[in-house]
Amino acid sequence: MLCSNWYYFCWSDHNLHKLFLQDFLKQGEQKSTRCDEVEALIKKGCSEASIENPRGTVSINKNQSLTDRTKDGVKLKPDQITQIQPQKLTLDLRSGEAQTFHLTFKRAEDYPIDLYYLMDLSYSMKDDLENVKNLGTDLMLEMQKITSDFRIGFGSFVEKTVMPYISTTPAKLLNPCTSDQNCTSPFSYKNVLSLTADGFQFNNLVSKQQISGNLDSPEGGFDAIMQVAVCANQIGWRNVTRLLVFSTDAGFHFAGDGKLGGIVLPNDGKCHLQDNMYTMSHYYDYPSIAHLVQKLSENNIQTIFAVTEEFQPVYQELKNLIPKSAVGTLSSDSGNVIKLIIDAYNSLSSEIILENSRLPEGVSISYISHCKNGVSEKGENGRKCSNISIGDQVRIILK
């Protein structure tokens, strides 16, 4: 609180006149004494009308009603569907004074989905590639049970194209496999097919892909995930549910491992696709897990790790570090990949979790959730609601 009972001035007939108010401070008192509690200022002689005591406010700037995919018989475009209300608000905060607002979420029916399948094409995934070649049309048929607006894309990765991750002898650069196996030249990441509604095109392009090879066991998948996340235009992401399926039977390199190949520059988190190929794998290190979390979150991408049973523990730990991610067990030949994707999607889409970026110093948020079937939670559990079905509506109070 601040007492504004000071010397007031105004212009009148080009002459400056002092108004009636006198300074209430006693001789020798600091000007900082003007800031105090209301009762203390009044006791010192400041009139109540002169005390400046602004309050915090909550202003709702955008508050469109929740919608389903279809309105009045017309199917809405993705950017016209509203699942959370309000969409924008402004808080004026004051130290020590809490503000409260409510968020309402409704899971819309027939919400559009973009799914990008990112596959490890090192030699050990040879059998898996054969099964993925028919994935497009089969997955389209399954996903049409969930949404009428589904698009699918495909990308592949192997490893950084420098020693000691691959052999750089001329013969091995042409064919990294043994002489009786016809493999393609090693590469870091390739965007094979941008997101499309044409499942047959997916099958056609994927059927032309060839396995490659590298030397060490961990793969360069983190480089690929980063490019898929930040190259929105090339991948073709829409502002809809974004799913990234990451399929591998191996572990991963991460920030710092690039030093083995003399690569020390940290990953810059920018798009470096040229002719749909990642061109800077030899220049930038692998991204860190924290960097991937940041970029996946910024671009609203939910990740499904489809990995073999051997690497389940590793990717379960990774899942715990990456919000909105899931892990599924990939059969030895990827024969169960469609069921894995459907199950993981249902798990991800049935849960709503509120996240916030780093808060300013002195600011905190508490949550109270009112979920389906009368379930309410407070504290950290108040940030989320589970088992949300299509059409369900939940409310979360933030304070």
CSV table of C-alpha atoms in Angstrom, one decimal:
chain,number,residue,atom,x,y,z
A,1,MET,CA,0.0,0.0,0.0
A,2,LEU,CA,1.2,3.5,-0.8
A,3,CYS,CA,0.0,6.8,0.7
A,4,SER,CA,-0.3,9.3,-2.2
A,5,ASN,CA,-0.9,12.2,0.2
A,6,TRP,CA,1.9,14.3,-1.1
A,7,TYR,CA,2.2,17.6,-2.8
A,8,TYR,CA,-0.2,17.8,-5.7
A,9,PHE,CA,0.2,20.3,-8.6
A,10,CYS,CA,-2.0,21.5,-11.5
A,11,TRP,CA,-1.8,24.0,-14.4
A,12,SER,CA,-4.3,26.8,-14.3
A,13,ASP,CA,-4.0,30.0,-16.4
A,14,HIS,CA,-0.4,29.1,-17.1
A,15,ASN,CA,0.4,29.3,-13.4
A,16,LEU,CA,1.5,26.4,-11.2
A,17,HIS,CA,-0.5,26.1,-8.1
A,18,LYS,CA,0.0,23.8,-5.1
A,19,LEU,CA,-3.1,22.0,-4.1
A,20,PHE,CA,-4.4,21.6,-0.6
A,21,LEU,CA,-2.7,18.4,0.6
A,22,GLN,CA,0.2,18.4,2.9
A,23,ASP,CA,2.9,15.8,3.4
A,24,PHE,CA,1.9,13.6,6.4
A,25,LEU,CA,5.5,12.5,7.1
A,26,LYS,CA,7.1,13.9,10.2
A,27,GLN,CA,10.4,15.7,9.9
A,28,GLY,CA,13.3,13.3,9.3
A,29,GLU,CA,11.2,10.3,8.3
A,30,GLN,CA,12.2,8.5,5.1
A,31,LYS,CA,10.0,8.6,2.0
A,32,SER,CA,9.8,4.8,2.1
A,33,THR,CA,7.6,5.2,5.2
A,34,ARG,CA,4.8,6.1,2.8
A,35,CYS,CA,4.5,2.3,2.0
A,36,ASP,CA,2.9,0.4,4.8
A,37,GLU,CA,-0.3,-1.5,5.8
A,38,VAL,CA,-3.5,0.4,5.5
A,39,GLU,CA,-4.1,0.7,9.2
A,40,ALA,CA,-0.6,1.9,9.8
A,41,LEU,CA,-0.9,4.6,7.2
A,42,ILE,CA,-4.2,5.9,8.6
A,43,LYS,CA,-2.7,6.0,12.1
A,44,LYS,CA,0.2,8.1,10.8
A,45,GLY,CA,-2.2,10.6,9.4
A,46,CYS,CA,-2.7,9.6,5.8
A,47,SER,CA,-6.3,10.0,4.7
A,48,GLU,CA,-8.0,6.8,3.6
A,49,ALA,CA,-9.0,8.4,0.3
A,50,SER,CA,-5.3,9.0,-0.5
A,51,ILE,CA,-4.2,5.4,0.0
A,52,GLU,CA,-3.3,3.6,-3.2
A,53,ASN,CA,-4.2,-0.1,-2.8
A,54,PRO,CA,-4.6,-1.9,-6.1
A,55,ARG,CA,-5.9,-5.4,-6.2
A,56,GLY,CA,-5.1,-8.4,-8.4
A,57,THR,CA,-7.6,-9.3,-11.2
A,58,VAL,CA,-8.4,-12.1,-13.6
A,59,SER,CA,-9.5,-11.0,-17.0
A,60,ILE,CA,-10.8,-13.5,-19.6
A,61,ASN,CA,-9.7,-12.5,-23.1
A,62,LYS,CA,-11.0,-15.4,-25.1
A,63,ASN,CA,-13.8,-17.6,-24.0
A,64,GLN,CA,-15.3,-19.6,-26.9
A,65,SER,CA,-17.7,-22.4,-26.0
A,66,LEU,CA,-16.6,-26.1,-26.1
A,67,THR,CA,-17.4,-27.8,-29.4
A,68,ASP,CA,-17.5,-31.3,-30.9
A,69,ARG,CA,-16.1,-32.0,-34.4
A,70,THR,CA,-19.6,-31.6,-35.9
A,71,LYS,CA,-21.7,-28.5,-35.4
A,72,ASP,CA,-25.2,-28.0,-36.8
A,73,GLY,CA,-24.5,-30.9,-39.2
A,74,VAL,CA,-21.2,-29.3,-40.5
A,75,LYS,CA,-17.8,-30.9,-39.8
A,76,LEU,CA,-15.5,-28.3,-38.3
A,77,LYS,CA,-11.9,-27.7,-39.4
A,78,PRO,CA,-9.3,-28.7,-36.8
A,79,ASP,CA,-8.6,-25.1,-35.8
A,80,GLN,CA,-12.3,-24.5,-35.2
A,81,ILE,CA,-12.7,-27.3,-32.6
A,82,THR,CA,-12.5,-26.1,-29.0
A,83,GLN,CA,-11.7,-28.6,-26.3
A,84,ILE,CA,-10.6,-26.2,-23.5
A,85,GLN,CA,-12.3,-23.1,-22.1
A,86,PRO,CA,-11.3,-20.3,-21.6
A,87,GLN,CA,-8.6,-20.1,-24.3
A,88,LYS,CA,-6.9,-17.0,-23.1
A,89,LEU,CA,-6.8,-15.0,-19.9
A,90,THR,CA,-4.7,-12.3,-18.2
A,91,LEU,CA,-3.7,-12.2,-14.5
A,92,ASP,CA,-2.7,-9.1,-12.6
A,93,LEU,CA,-1.0,-10.5,-9.6
A,94,ARG,CA,0.0,-8.9,-6.3
A,95,SER,CA,2.3,-10.4,-3.8
A,96,GLY,CA,0.5,-12.3,-1.1
A,97,GLU,CA,-2.9,-12.2,-2.8
A,98,ALA,CA,-4.1,-15.3,-4.6
A,99,GLN,CA,-6.2,-15.3,-7.8
A,100,THR,CA,-8.4,-18.2,-8.8
A,101,PHE,CA,-9.7,-19.3,-12.2
A,102,HIS,CA,-11.3,-22.4,-13.7
A,103,LEU,CA,-10.5,-24.4,-16.8
A,104,THR,CA,-13.0,-26.8,-18.4
A,105,PHE,CA,-11.9,-29.5,-20.8
A,106,LYS,CA,-14.1,-31.7,-23.0
A,107,ARG,CA,-12.7,-34.5,-25.2
A,108,ALA,CA,-14.1,-33.9,-28.6
A,109,GLU,CA,-15.5,-36.7,-30.8
A,110,ASP,CA,-13.7,-37.4,-34.1
A,111,TYR,CA,-10.8,-35.2,-33.3
A,112,PRO,CA,-8.1,-35.2,-36.1
A,113,ILE,CA,-4.9,-37.1,-35.7
A,114,ASP,CA,-1.4,-36.8,-37.3
A,115,LEU,CA,0.8,-39.9,-36.8
A,116,TYR,CA,4.5,-40.0,-37.9
A,117,TYR,CA,6.2,-43.3,-37.8
A,118,LEU,CA,9.9,-43.0,-37.2
A,119,MET,CA,11.8,-46.3,-37.7
A,120,ASP,CA,15.3,-47.5,-36.9
A,121,LEU,CA,16.7,-49.0,-40.2
A,122,SER,CA,19.8,-50.5,-38.8
A,123,TYR,CA,20.3,-54.1,-39.9
A,124,SER,CA,18.8,-55.8,-36.8
A,125,MET,CA,15.4,-54.2,-37.9
A,126,LYS,CA,15.3,-56.1,-41.2
A,127,ASP,CA,12.3,-58.3,-40.2
A,128,ASP,CA,10.5,-55.4,-38.8
A,129,LEU,CA,10.7,-53.4,-42.0
A,130,GLU,CA,8.9,-56.2,-43.9
A,131,ASN,CA,5.9,-55.9,-41.5
A,132,VAL,CA,5.9,-52.1,-41.6
A,133,LYS,CA,5.6,-52.1,-45.4
A,134,ASN,CA,1.8,-52.7,-45.1
A,135,LEU,CA,1.3,-50.6,-42.1
A,136,GLY,CA,-0.2,-47.6,-43.9
A,137,THR,CA,-3.5,-49.0,-45.1
A,138,ASP,CA,-3.9,-51.4,-42.2
A,139,LEU,CA,-3.4,-48.6,-39.6
A,140,MET,CA,-5.7,-46.3,-41.6
A,141,LEU,CA,-8.5,-48.8,-41.3
A,142,GLU,CA,-8.0,-49.1,-37.5
A,143,MET,CA,-7.7,-45.4,-36.9
A,144,GLN,CA,-10.9,-44.7,-38.9
A,145,LYS,CA,-12.7,-46.2,-35.9
A,146,ILE,CA,-11.4,-43.4,-33.8
A,147,THR,CA,-11.3,-40.4,-36.3
A,148,SER,CA,-12.4,-39.8,-39.9
A,149,ASP,CA,-9.4,-37.3,-40.2
A,150,PHE,CA,-6.2,-39.3,-40.0
A,151,ARG,CA,-2.8,-38.7,-41.6
A,152,ILE,CA,0.3,-40.8,-41.5
A,153,GLY,CA,4.0,-40.1,-42.4
A,154,PHE,CA,7.2,-42.1,-42.3
A,155,GLY,CA,10.8,-41.4,-41.5
A,156,SER,CA,13.9,-43.5,-40.8
A,157,PHE,CA,17.2,-43.1,-39.0
A,158,VAL,CA,20.4,-45.0,-38.5
A,159,GLU,CA,23.4,-43.1,-37.1
A,160,LYS,CA,25.8,-40.2,-37.4
A,161,THR,CA,27.9,-40.7,-40.6
A,162,VAL,CA,31.3,-40.5,-38.9
A,163,MET,CA,33.6,-42.9,-37.1
A,164,PRO,CA,33.3,-44.7,-34.8
A,165,TYR,CA,29.5,-45.0,-35.3
A,166,ILE,CA,29.8,-46.3,-38.9
A,167,SER,CA,32.7,-47.6,-41.0
A,168,THR,CA,33.9,-44.9,-43.3
A,169,THR,CA,35.8,-47.1,-45.7
A,170,PRO,CA,34.6,-46.5,-49.3
A,171,ALA,CA,33.2,-50.0,-49.6
A,172,LYS,CA,31.3,-49.8,-46.3
A,173,LEU,CA,29.9,-46.4,-47.2
A,174,LEU,CA,28.3,-47.9,-50.2
A,175,ASN,CA,27.1,-51.1,-48.5
A,176,PRO,CA,27.6,-51.3,-44.7
A,177,CYS,CA,26.4,-54.9,-44.5
A,178,THR,CA,28.2,-58.1,-45.5
A,179,SER,CA,28.9,-58.7,-49.2
A,180,ASP,CA,25.9,-61.0,-49.6
A,181,GLN,CA,23.5,-58.5,-48.1
A,182,ASN,CA,22.4,-55.5,-50.2
A,183,CYS,CA,22.1,-52.6,-47.8
A,184,THR,CA,21.7,-48.8,-48.5
A,185,SER,CA,24.4,-46.3,-47.5
A,186,PRO,CA,24.3,-45.2,-43.8
A,187,PHE,CA,22.5,-42.0,-43.0
A,188,SER,CA,21.4,-40.1,-39.9
A,189,TYR,CA,17.8,-39.2,-40.5
A,190,LYS,CA,15.6,-39.2,-43.6
A,191,ASN,CA,12.0,-37.9,-44.0
A,192,VAL,CA,10.7,-40.5,-46.4
A,193,LEU,CA,7.0,-39.3,-46.5
A,194,SER,CA,5.5,-36.2,-45.1
A,195,LEU,CA,2.1,-36.6,-43.4
A,196,THR,CA,-0.6,-37.7,-45.8
A,197,ALA,CA,-4.1,-39.2,-45.8
A,198,ASP,CA,-3.0,-41.6,-48.6
A,199,GLY,CA,-2.3,-45.0,-46.9
A,200,PHE,CA,-1.4,-46.6,-50.2
A,201,GLN,CA,1.3,-43.9,-50.8
A,202,PHE,CA,2.7,-44.8,-47.4
A,203,ASN,CA,2.9,-48.5,-48.3
A,204,ASN,CA,4.4,-47.7,-51.7
A,205,LEU,CA,7.2,-45.6,-50.4
A,206,VAL,CA,8.0,-47.7,-47.3
A,207,SER,CA,8.2,-50.8,-49.5
A,208,LYS,CA,11.1,-49.2,-51.4
A,209,GLN,CA,13.1,-48.6,-48.2
A,210,GLN,CA,16.2,-50.6,-47.5
A,211,ILE,CA,18.0,-51.6,-44.3
A,212,SER,CA,21.3,-50.0,-43.6
A,213,GLY,CA,24.0,-50.6,-40.9
A,214,ASN,CA,26.3,-49.1,-38.3
A,215,LEU,CA,29.0,-50.3,-35.9
A,216,ASP,CA,27.9,-49.7,-32.4
A,217,SER,CA,24.8,-50.8,-30.6
A,218,PRO,CA,23.1,-47.5,-29.5
A,219,GLU,CA,21.5,-45.6,-32.4
A,220,GLY,CA,21.2,-42.0,-33.4
A,221,GLY,CA,17.4,-41.8,-32.9
A,222,PHE,CA,17.6,-38.6,-30.8
A,223,ASP,CA,18.9,-36.7,-33.8
A,224,ALA,CA,15.9,-37.9,-35.7
A,225,ILE,CA,13.3,-37.1,-33.0
A,226,MET,CA,14.7,-33.5,-32.8
A,227,GLN,CA,14.3,-33.0,-36.5
A,228,VAL,CA,10.8,-34.5,-36.6
A,229,ALA,CA,9.8,-32.1,-33.7
A,230,VAL,CA,11.2,-28.9,-35.1
A,231,CYS,CA,10.8,-29.3,-38.9
A,232,ALA,CA,7.0,-28.7,-38.7
A,233,ASN,CA,6.7,-27.5,-42.3
A,234,GLN,CA,8.6,-30.4,-43.9
A,235,ILE,CA,6.8,-33.0,-41.8
A,236,GLY,CA,3.5,-31.4,-42.3
A,237,TRP,CA,2.2,-31.2,-38.7
A,238,ARG,CA,-1.2,-29.7,-38.3
A,239,ASN,CA,-2.6,-28.1,-35.1
A,240,VAL,CA,-4.3,-31.4,-34.1
A,241,THR,CA,-3.3,-34.4,-32.0
A,242,ARG,CA,0.3,-35.2,-32.9
A,243,LEU,CA,1.7,-38.6,-32.4
A,244,LEU,CA,5.3,-39.7,-33.0
A,245,VAL,CA,5.8,-43.5,-33.0
A,246,PHE,CA,9.5,-44.3,-32.4
A,247,SER,CA,10.3,-47.9,-33.3
A,248,THR,CA,13.7,-49.5,-32.4
A,249,ASP,CA,15.3,-52.6,-31.0
A,250,ALA,CA,18.3,-50.7,-29.5
A,251,GLY,CA,19.3,-48.0,-27.0
A,252,PHE,CA,20.2,-44.4,-27.9
A,253,HIS,CA,23.0,-41.9,-28.0
A,254,PHE,CA,22.5,-38.6,-26.2
A,255,ALA,CA,24.3,-35.3,-25.5
A,256,GLY,CA,28.0,-35.9,-24.9
A,257,ASP,CA,28.3,-39.0,-27.0
A,258,GLY,CA,29.3,-37.0,-30.0
A,259,LYS,CA,32.7,-36.5,-28.5
A,260,LEU,CA,33.5,-40.0,-29.6
A,261,GLY,CA,33.4,-38.8,-33.2
A,262,GLY,CA,35.0,-35.4,-32.5
A,263,ILE,CA,31.6,-33.6,-32.4
A,264,VAL,CA,31.5,-31.1,-29.5
A,265,LEU,CA,29.0,-28.4,-30.6
A,266,PRO,CA,25.7,-28.8,-28.6
A,267,ASN,CA,22.6,-29.5,-30.7
A,268,ASP,CA,21.0,-26.2,-31.7
A,269,GLY,CA,17.5,-27.5,-31.8
A,270,LYS,CA,16.8,-26.1,-35.3
A,271,CYS,CA,15.6,-27.7,-38.5
A,272,HIS,CA,18.4,-28.8,-40.8
A,273,LEU,CA,16.6,-30.9,-43.5
A,274,GLN,CA,17.8,-30.5,-47.1
A,275,ASP,CA,16.1,-32.7,-49.7
A,276,ASN,CA,14.5,-34.4,-46.7
A,277,MET,CA,17.9,-35.5,-45.2
A,278,TYR,CA,19.4,-34.3,-42.0
A,279,THR,CA,22.6,-32.6,-43.1
A,280,MET,CA,24.3,-31.6,-39.8
A,281,SER,CA,24.7,-34.9,-38.0
A,282,HIS,CA,28.5,-34.6,-38.4
A,283,TYR,CA,28.4,-31.0,-37.0
A,284,TYR,CA,26.1,-31.0,-34.0
A,285,ASP,CA,26.1,-33.4,-31.0
A,286,TYR,CA,23.1,-35.5,-30.1
A,287,PRO,CA,20.4,-33.6,-28.2
A,288,SER,CA,20.0,-34.1,-24.5
A,289,ILE,CA,16.9,-35.6,-23.0
A,290,ALA,CA,16.0,-32.2,-21.5
A,291,HIS,CA,16.4,-30.6,-24.9
A,292,LEU,CA,14.1,-33.2,-26.5
A,293,VAL,CA,11.5,-32.7,-23.7
A,294,GLN,CA,11.5,-29.0,-24.4
A,295,LYS,CA,11.0,-29.3,-28.2
A,296,LEU,CA,8.4,-32.1,-28.0
A,297,SER,CA,6.5,-30.0,-25.5
A,298,GLU,CA,6.8,-26.8,-27.5
A,299,ASN,CA,5.4,-28.6,-30.5
A,300,ASN,CA,2.7,-30.6,-28.6
A,301,ILE,CA,4.0,-34.0,-29.8
A,302,GLN,CA,3.1,-37.1,-27.9
A,303,THR,CA,5.6,-39.9,-28.2
A,304,ILE,CA,5.0,-43.6,-28.4
A,305,PHE,CA,8.2,-45.7,-27.9
A,306,ALA,CA,7.6,-49.0,-29.7
A,307,VAL,CA,10.6,-51.0,-28.5
A,308,THR,CA,11.6,-54.7,-28.0
A,309,GLU,CA,11.2,-56.3,-24.6
A,310,GLU,CA,15.0,-56.2,-24.0
A,311,PHE,CA,15.0,-52.4,-24.0
A,312,GLN,CA,11.7,-51.9,-22.1
A,313,PRO,CA,13.4,-50.8,-18.8
A,314,VAL,CA,15.5,-48.2,-20.6
A,315,TYR,CA,12.6,-46.6,-22.4
A,316,GLN,CA,10.3,-46.8,-19.4
A,317,GLU,CA,12.9,-44.6,-17.6
A,318,LEU,CA,12.9,-42.3,-20.6
A,319,LYS,CA,9.1,-42.2,-20.6
A,320,ASN,CA,9.2,-41.0,-17.0
A,321,LEU,CA,11.3,-38.0,-18.1
A,322,ILE,CA,9.2,-37.1,-21.2
A,323,PRO,CA,5.6,-35.9,-20.5
A,324,LYS,CA,2.8,-37.2,-22.7
A,325,SER,CA,4.7,-40.3,-23.7
A,326,ALA,CA,4.0,-44.0,-23.7
A,327,VAL,CA,6.0,-47.3,-24.1
A,328,GLY,CA,4.8,-50.4,-25.8
A,329,THR,CA,6.5,-53.8,-26.3
A,330,LEU,CA,7.3,-54.5,-29.9
A,331,SER,CA,7.3,-58.1,-31.0
A,332,SER,CA,10.5,-59.4,-32.5
A,333,ASP,CA,9.1,-58.8,-36.1
A,334,SER,CA,6.9,-55.7,-35.3
A,335,GLY,CA,3.8,-57.9,-36.0
A,336,ASN,CA,1.9,-56.3,-33.2
A,337,VAL,CA,2.7,-52.7,-34.1
A,338,ILE,CA,-0.9,-51.6,-34.9
A,339,LYS,CA,-2.3,-52.9,-31.6
A,340,LEU,CA,0.6,-51.3,-29.8
A,341,ILE,CA,-0.2,-47.9,-31.4
A,342,ILE,CA,-3.9,-48.1,-30.7
A,343,ASP,CA,-3.4,-49.1,-27.1
A,344,ALA,CA,-0.8,-46.4,-26.5
A,345,TYR,CA,-3.0,-43.7,-28.2
A,346,ASN,CA,-6.0,-44.7,-26.0
A,347,SER,CA,-3.8,-44.5,-22.9
A,348,LEU,CA,-2.5,-41.0,-23.9
A,349,SER,CA,-5.8,-39.5,-25.0
A,350,SER,CA,-7.7,-40.7,-22.0
A,351,GLU,CA,-5.6,-38.6,-19.6
A,352,ILE,CA,-5.5,-34.8,-19.3
A,353,ILE,CA,-2.5,-33.2,-17.6
A,354,LEU,CA,-2.0,-29.5,-17.0
A,355,GLU,CA,1.6,-28.3,-17.5
A,356,ASN,CA,3.2,-25.0,-16.9
A,357,SER,CA,6.4,-23.4,-18.0
A,358,ARG,CA,8.9,-22.2,-15.4
A,359,LEU,CA,7.1,-19.8,-13.1
A,360,PRO,CA,8.5,-16.4,-12.0
A,361,GLU,CA,10.1,-16.2,-8.6
A,362,GLY,CA,7.5,-15.9,-5.9
A,363,VAL,CA,4.7,-17.3,-8.0
A,364,SER,CA,3.2,-20.8,-7.3
A,365,ILE,CA,0.1,-22.7,-8.6
A,366,SER,CA,-2.1,-25.1,-6.7
A,367,TYR,CA,-4.6,-27.4,-8.5
A,368,ILE,CA,-8.0,-28.9,-7.6
A,369,SER,CA,-9.4,-31.3,-10.3
A,370,HIS,CA,-13.1,-32.3,-10.6
A,371,CYS,CA,-12.9,-35.4,-12.9
A,372,LYS,CA,-15.6,-37.9,-14.1
A,373,ASN,CA,-17.6,-39.9,-11.6
A,374,GLY,CA,-17.2,-37.3,-8.9
A,375,VAL,CA,-13.5,-37.9,-8.5
A,376,SER,CA,-11.6,-34.9,-7.1
A,377,GLU,CA,-7.9,-34.5,-6.4
A,378,LYS,CA,-5.8,-31.8,-4.8
A,379,GLY,CA,-2.1,-30.9,-5.0
A,380,GLU,CA,0.1,-32.5,-7.6
A,381,ASN,CA,-2.6,-35.1,-8.4
A,382,GLY,CA,-5.0,-32.2,-9.0
A,383,ARG,CA,-3.2,-31.4,-12.3
A,384,LYS,CA,-4.7,-34.4,-14.1
A,385,CYS,CA,-7.8,-36.4,-14.8
A,386,SER,CA,-7.7,-40.0,-16.0
A,387,ASN,CA,-10.0,-42.4,-17.9
A,388,ILE,CA,-11.5,-39.5,-19.9
A,389,SER,CA,-13.8,-40.9,-22.6
A,390,ILE,CA,-15.1,-39.0,-25.7
A,391,GLY,CA,-17.6,-36.4,-24.7
A,392,ASP,CA,-16.5,-36.4,-21.0
A,393,GLN,CA,-16.1,-32.9,-19.5
A,394,VAL,CA,-13.8,-32.1,-16.6
A,395,ARG,CA,-13.0,-29.0,-14.6
A,396,ILE,CA,-9.7,-28.0,-12.9
A,397,ILE,CA,-9.4,-25.0,-10.5
A,398,LEU,CA,-6.1,-23.2,-10.5
A,399,LYS,CA,-5.1,-20.9,-7.6
